[in-house]
PDB file of C-alpha atoms in Angstrom:
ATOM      1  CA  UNK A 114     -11.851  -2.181   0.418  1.00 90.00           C
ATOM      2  CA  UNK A 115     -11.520   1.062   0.747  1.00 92.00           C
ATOM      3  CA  UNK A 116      -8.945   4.616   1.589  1.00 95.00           C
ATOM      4  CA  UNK A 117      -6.717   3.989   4.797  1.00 96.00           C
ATOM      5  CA  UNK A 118      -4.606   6.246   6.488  1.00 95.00           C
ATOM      6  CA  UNK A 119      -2.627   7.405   9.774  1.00 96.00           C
ATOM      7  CA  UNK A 120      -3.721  10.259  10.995  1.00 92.00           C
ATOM      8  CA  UNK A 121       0.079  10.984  12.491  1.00 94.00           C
ATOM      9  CA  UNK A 122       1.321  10.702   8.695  1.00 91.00           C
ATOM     10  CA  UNK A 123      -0.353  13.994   6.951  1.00 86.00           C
ATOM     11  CA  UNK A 124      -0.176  13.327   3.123  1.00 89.00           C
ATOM     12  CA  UNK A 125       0.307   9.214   2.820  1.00 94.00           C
ATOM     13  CA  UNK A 126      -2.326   6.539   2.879  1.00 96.00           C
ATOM     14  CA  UNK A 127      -3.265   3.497   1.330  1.00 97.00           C
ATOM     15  CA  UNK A 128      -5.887   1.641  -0.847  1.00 96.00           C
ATOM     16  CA  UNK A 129      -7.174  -1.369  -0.563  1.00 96.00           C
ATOM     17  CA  UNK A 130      -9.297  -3.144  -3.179  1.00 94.00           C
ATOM     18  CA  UNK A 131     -10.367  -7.111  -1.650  1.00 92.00           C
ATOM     19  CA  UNK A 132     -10.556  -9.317  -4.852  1.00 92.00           C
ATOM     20  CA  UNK A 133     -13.179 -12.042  -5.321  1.00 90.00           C
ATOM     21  CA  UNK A 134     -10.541 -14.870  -5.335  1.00 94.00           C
ATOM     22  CA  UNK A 135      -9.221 -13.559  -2.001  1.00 92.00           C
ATOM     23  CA  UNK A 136      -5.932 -11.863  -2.481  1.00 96.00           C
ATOM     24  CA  UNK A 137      -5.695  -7.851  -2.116  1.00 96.00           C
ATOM     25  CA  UNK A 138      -4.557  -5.348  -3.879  1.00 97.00           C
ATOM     26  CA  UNK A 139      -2.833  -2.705  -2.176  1.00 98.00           C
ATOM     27  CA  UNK A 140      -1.250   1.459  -2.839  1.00 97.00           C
ATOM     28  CA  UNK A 141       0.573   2.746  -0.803  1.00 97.00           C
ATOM     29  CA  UNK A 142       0.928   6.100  -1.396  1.00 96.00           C
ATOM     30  CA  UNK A 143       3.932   7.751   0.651  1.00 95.00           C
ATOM     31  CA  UNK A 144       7.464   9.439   0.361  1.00 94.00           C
ATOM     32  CA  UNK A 145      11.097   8.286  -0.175  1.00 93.00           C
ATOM     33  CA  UNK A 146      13.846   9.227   2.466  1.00 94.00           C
ATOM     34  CA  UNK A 147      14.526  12.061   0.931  1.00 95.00           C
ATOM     35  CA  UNK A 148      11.083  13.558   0.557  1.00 93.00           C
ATOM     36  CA  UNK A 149       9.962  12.487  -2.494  1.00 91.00           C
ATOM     37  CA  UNK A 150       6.656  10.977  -3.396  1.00 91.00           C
ATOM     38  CA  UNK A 151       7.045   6.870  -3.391  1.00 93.00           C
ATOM     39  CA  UNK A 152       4.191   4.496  -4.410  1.00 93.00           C
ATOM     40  CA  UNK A 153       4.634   0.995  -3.264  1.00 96.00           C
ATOM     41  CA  UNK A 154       2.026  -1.709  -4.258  1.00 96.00           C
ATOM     42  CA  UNK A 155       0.998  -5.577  -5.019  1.00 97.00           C
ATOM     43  CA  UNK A 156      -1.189  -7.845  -4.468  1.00 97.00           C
ATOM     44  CA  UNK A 157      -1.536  -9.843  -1.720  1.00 97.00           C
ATOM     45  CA  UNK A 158      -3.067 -12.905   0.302  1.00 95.00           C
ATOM     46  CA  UNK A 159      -6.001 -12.204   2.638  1.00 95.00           C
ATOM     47  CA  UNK A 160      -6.328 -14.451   5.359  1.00 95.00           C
ATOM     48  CA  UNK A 161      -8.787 -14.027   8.271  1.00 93.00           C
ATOM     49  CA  UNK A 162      -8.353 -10.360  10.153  1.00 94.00           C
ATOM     50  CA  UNK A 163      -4.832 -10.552   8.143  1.00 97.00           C
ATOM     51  CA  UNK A 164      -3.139  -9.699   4.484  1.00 97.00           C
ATOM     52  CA  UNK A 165       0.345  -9.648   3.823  1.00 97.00           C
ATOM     53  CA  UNK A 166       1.807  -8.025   0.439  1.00 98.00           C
ATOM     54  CA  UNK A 167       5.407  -8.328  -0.951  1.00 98.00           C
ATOM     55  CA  UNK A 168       5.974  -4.867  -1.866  1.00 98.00           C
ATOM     56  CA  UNK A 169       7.083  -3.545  -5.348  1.00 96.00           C
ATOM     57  CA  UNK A 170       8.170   0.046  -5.979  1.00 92.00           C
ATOM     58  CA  UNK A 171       7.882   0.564  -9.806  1.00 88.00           C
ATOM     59  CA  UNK A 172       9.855   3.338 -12.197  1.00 85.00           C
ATOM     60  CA  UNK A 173      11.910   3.815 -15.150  1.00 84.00           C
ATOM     61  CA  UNK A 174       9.899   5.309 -17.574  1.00 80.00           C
ATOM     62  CA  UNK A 175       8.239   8.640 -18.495  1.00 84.00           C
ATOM     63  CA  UNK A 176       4.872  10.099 -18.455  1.00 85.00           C
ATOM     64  CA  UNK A 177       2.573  10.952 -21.267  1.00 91.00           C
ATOM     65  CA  UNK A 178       3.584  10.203 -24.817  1.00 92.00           C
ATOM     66  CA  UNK A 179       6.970   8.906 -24.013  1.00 91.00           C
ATOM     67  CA  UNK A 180       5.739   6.244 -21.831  1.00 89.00           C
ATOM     68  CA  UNK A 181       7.683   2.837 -22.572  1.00 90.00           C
ATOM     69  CA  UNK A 182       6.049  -0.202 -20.388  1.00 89.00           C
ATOM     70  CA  UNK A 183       9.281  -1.870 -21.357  1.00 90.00           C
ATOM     71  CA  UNK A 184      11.459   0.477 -19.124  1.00 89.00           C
ATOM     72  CA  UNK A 185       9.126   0.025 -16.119  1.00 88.00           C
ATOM     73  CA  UNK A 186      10.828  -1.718 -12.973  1.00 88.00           C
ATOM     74  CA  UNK A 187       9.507  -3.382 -10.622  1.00 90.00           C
ATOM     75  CA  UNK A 188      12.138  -4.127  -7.584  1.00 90.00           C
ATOM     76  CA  UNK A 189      11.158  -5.232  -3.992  1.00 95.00           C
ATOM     77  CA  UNK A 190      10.725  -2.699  -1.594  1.00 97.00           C
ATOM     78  CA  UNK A 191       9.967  -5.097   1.116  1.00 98.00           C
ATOM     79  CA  UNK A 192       6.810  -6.090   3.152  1.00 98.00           C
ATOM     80  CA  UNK A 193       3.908  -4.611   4.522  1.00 98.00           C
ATOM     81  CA  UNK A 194       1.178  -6.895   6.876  1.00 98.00           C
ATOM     82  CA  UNK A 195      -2.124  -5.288   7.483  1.00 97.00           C
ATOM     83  CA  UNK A 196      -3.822  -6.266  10.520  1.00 98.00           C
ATOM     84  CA  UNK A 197      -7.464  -5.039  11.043  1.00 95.00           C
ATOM     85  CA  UNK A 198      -9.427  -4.985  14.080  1.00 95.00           C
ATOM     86  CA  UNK A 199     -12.730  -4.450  13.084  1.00 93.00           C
ATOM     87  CA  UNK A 200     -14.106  -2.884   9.843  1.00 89.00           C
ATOM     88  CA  UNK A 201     -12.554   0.807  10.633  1.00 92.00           C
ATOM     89  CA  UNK A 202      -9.404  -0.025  12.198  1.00 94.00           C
ATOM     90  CA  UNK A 203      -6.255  -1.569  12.314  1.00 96.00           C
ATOM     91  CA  UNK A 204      -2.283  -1.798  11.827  1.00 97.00           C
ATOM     92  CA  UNK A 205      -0.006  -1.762   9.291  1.00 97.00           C
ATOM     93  CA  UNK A 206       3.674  -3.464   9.859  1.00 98.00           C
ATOM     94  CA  UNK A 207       6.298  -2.877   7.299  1.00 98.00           C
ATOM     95  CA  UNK A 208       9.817  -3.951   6.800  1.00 98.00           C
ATOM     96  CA  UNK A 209      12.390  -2.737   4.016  1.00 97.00           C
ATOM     97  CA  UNK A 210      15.856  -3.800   3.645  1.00 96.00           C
ATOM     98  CA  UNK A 211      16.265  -0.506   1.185  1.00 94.00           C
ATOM     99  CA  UNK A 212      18.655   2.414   2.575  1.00 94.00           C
ATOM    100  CA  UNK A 213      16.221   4.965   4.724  1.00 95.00           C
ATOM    101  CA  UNK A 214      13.548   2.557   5.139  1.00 96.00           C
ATOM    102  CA  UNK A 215      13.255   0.175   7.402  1.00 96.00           C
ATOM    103  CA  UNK A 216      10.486  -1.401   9.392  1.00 97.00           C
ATOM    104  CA  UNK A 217       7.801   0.180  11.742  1.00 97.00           C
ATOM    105  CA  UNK A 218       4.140   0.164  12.117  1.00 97.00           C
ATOM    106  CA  UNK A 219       1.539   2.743  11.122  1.00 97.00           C
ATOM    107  CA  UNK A 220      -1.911   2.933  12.610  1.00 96.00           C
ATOM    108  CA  UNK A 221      -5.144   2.236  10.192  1.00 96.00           C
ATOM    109  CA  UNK A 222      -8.096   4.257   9.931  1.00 95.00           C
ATOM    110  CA  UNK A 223     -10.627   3.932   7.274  1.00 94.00           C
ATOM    111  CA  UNK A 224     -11.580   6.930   5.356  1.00 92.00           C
ATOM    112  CA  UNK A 225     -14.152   5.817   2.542  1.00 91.00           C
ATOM    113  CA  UNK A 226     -15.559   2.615   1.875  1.00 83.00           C
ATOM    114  CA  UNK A 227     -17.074   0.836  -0.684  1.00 78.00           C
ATOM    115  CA  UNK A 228     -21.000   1.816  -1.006  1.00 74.00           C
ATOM    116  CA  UNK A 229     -23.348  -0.912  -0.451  1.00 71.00           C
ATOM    117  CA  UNK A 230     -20.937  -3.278   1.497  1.00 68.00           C
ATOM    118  CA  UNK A 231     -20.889  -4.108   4.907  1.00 70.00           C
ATOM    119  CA  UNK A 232     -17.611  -4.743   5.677  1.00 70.00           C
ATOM    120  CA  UNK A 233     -14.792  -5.580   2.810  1.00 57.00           C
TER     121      UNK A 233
END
């Protein structure tokens, strides 16, 4: 549990919160092919050294007063497998069929962690 991030990707990052009945949930806070700011998130399924999330990328509605959680989306954006090796470090695979996307691997480093935890 903690803030992730690459340090070759100024600007994007994730959380990660572990859950008590052993899925994840993850943020991935990063931009669209065009530059824009794109969230992805989900939960996921931790298992070992290893948690894999099905990726949603939510919209359709407004901010503030106007907010509607009828109008929110929530289509796939694809997957993302986080693979740690050891408590500070890591990978992150992702694949997306969506336009601009598609599938790479990013390089974990933890920047905060949770305060009285060893290692989650």
């Amino acid at each position: 549990s903690g803030a992730w991030y690459d340090s070759s990707h100024d600007g994007e990052g994730w959380l990660l919160d572990i859950l008590a009945d052993g899925r994840a949930l993850v943020n991935w806070f990063t931009y669209d092919p065009d530059g824009n700011q794109a969230w992805f998130l989900n939960t996921g399924q931790v298992e070992g050294d290893t948690i894999r999330f099905n990726l949603l990328v939510p919209s359709g509605t407004d901010f503030g007063p106007t907010f509607d959680p009828d109008r929110v989306n929530r289509p796939a954006w694809g997957t993302a497998t986080f693979k740690f090796d050891d408590c500070n470090s890591g990978t992150m695979s992702y694949d997306s069929p969506l336009q601009g996307y598609g599938s790479g691997s990013l390089e974990l480093t933890r920047l905060t962690k949770l305060s009285g935890l060893e290692c989650q």
